[in-house]
Amino acid sequence: MFVLVNLKAYPCDPVEVAEAARDVADASGVRIAVAPQAAHLDRVAATGVETWAQHVAPVAHGSHTGHTLAEAVADAGAEGTLLNHSEHRLKLADIDGALDAADRAGLETVVCANNPDQVGAAAALGPDAVAVEPPELIGGDVSVSTADPGIVEGAVAAASAVDPDVDVYCGAGVSTGEDLAAAADLGAEGVLLASGVAKADDPRAALEDLVSGV
Ligand SMILES: O=C[C@H](O)COP(=O)(O)O
């Protein structure tokens, strides 16, 4: 299982979370990555943890003030990027363009989607993975794998029907080892989570609990 921890714009210490994620990944053997704010990418990458961007823009080098350039996040140490997160939706053409930008920069890609229909459409664009997240469950206490297991199974089926090489992750409300195990049982190959770690009093303990059942 892949555990991708999105720090969003939460007021946590990105380096503290990154060091905890690095240590828990090393101790458990579970792949864990951290996606901080773009301005924190280099500090997070310097810890040695696998580092992801939260977004890249569908642009190349040039006159694009204020856009997040894929090559720049790669230079800062990112190995992958989220795209089309529920809190940063993109038009279809921009998802496609951002995937091209990420490919040019050598970044792994996860395209987020609300439901199985969107997962199928996202998979058709050729990302490395898709992540299904019901928006109404994001930031809540109940995991998607408990509240809506059918959406995870539906996402796995939808992606597989389009491109079996596209991995499927799920997210929203994931915070415990039980949630991770339930996601795996439903066919997900990873989880995307945020508040369960970024808002935890003890992010290290939260990460240790997450991987305890793997
Ligand atoms: O990027 C992460 C997802 O939106 C899930 O967020 P959450 O774990 O706070 O529900």
PDB file of C-alpha atoms and ligand atoms in Angstrom, residues 6 8 10 82 85 87 133 137-140 171-174 192-196, ligand 1:
ATOM      1  CA  ASN A   6      -1.344  15.688   1.751  1.00  0.00           C
ATOM      2  CA  LYS A   8      -2.972  20.874   2.229  1.00  0.00           C
ATOM      3  CA  TYR A  10      -2.892  23.027   7.404  1.00  0.00           C
ATOM      4  CA  LEU A  82      -1.426  15.320  -7.248  1.00  0.00           C
ATOM      5  CA  HIS A  85      -7.715  17.502  -6.133  1.00  0.00           C
ATOM      6  CA  GLU A  87     -10.026  21.426  -3.514  1.00  0.00           C
ATOM      7  CA  GLU A 133     -12.491  10.839  -2.885  1.00  0.00           C
ATOM      8  CA  LEU A 137     -16.321  12.745   3.411  1.00  0.00           C
ATOM      9  CA  ILE A 138     -13.099  14.775   3.105  1.00  0.00           C
ATOM     10  CA  GLY A 139     -11.908  16.056   6.452  1.00  0.00           C
ATOM     11  CA  GLY A 140     -14.413  13.935   8.355  1.00  0.00           C
ATOM     12  CA  GLY A 171      -9.166   8.965   0.284  1.00  0.00           C
ATOM     13  CA  ALA A 172     -11.399  10.928   2.666  1.00  0.00           C
ATOM     14  CA  GLY A 173     -11.545  10.311   6.386  1.00  0.00           C
ATOM     15  CA  VAL A 174      -8.738   7.726   6.353  1.00  0.00           C
ATOM     16  CA  LEU A 192      -4.632   9.658   0.133  1.00  0.00           C
ATOM     17  CA  LEU A 193      -5.087  11.328   3.500  1.00  0.00           C
ATOM     18  CA  ALA A 194      -4.574  14.651   5.189  1.00  0.00           C
ATOM     19  CA  SER A 195      -6.302  15.638   8.422  1.00  0.00           C
ATOM     20  CA  GLY A 196      -5.650  12.319  10.179  1.00  0.00           C
TER      21      GLY A 196
HETATM   22  O1  LIG B   1      -5.864  14.904   0.047  1.00  0.00           O
HETATM   23  C1  LIG B   1      -6.436  14.345   0.962  1.00  0.00           C
HETATM   24  C2  LIG B   1      -7.854  14.123   0.976  1.00  0.00           C
HETATM   25  O2  LIG B   1      -8.593  15.216   0.543  1.00  0.00           O
HETATM   26  C3  LIG B   1      -8.399  13.515   2.243  1.00  0.00           C
HETATM   27  O3  LIG B   1      -8.401  14.440   3.280  1.00  0.00           O
HETATM   28  P1  LIG B   1      -8.776  13.918   4.736  1.00  0.00           P
HETATM   29  O4  LIG B   1      -7.834  12.785   5.053  1.00  0.00           O
HETATM   30  O5  LIG B   1      -8.568  15.087   5.636  1.00  0.00           O
HETATM   31  O6  LIG B   1     -10.186  13.454   4.701  1.00  0.00           O
END
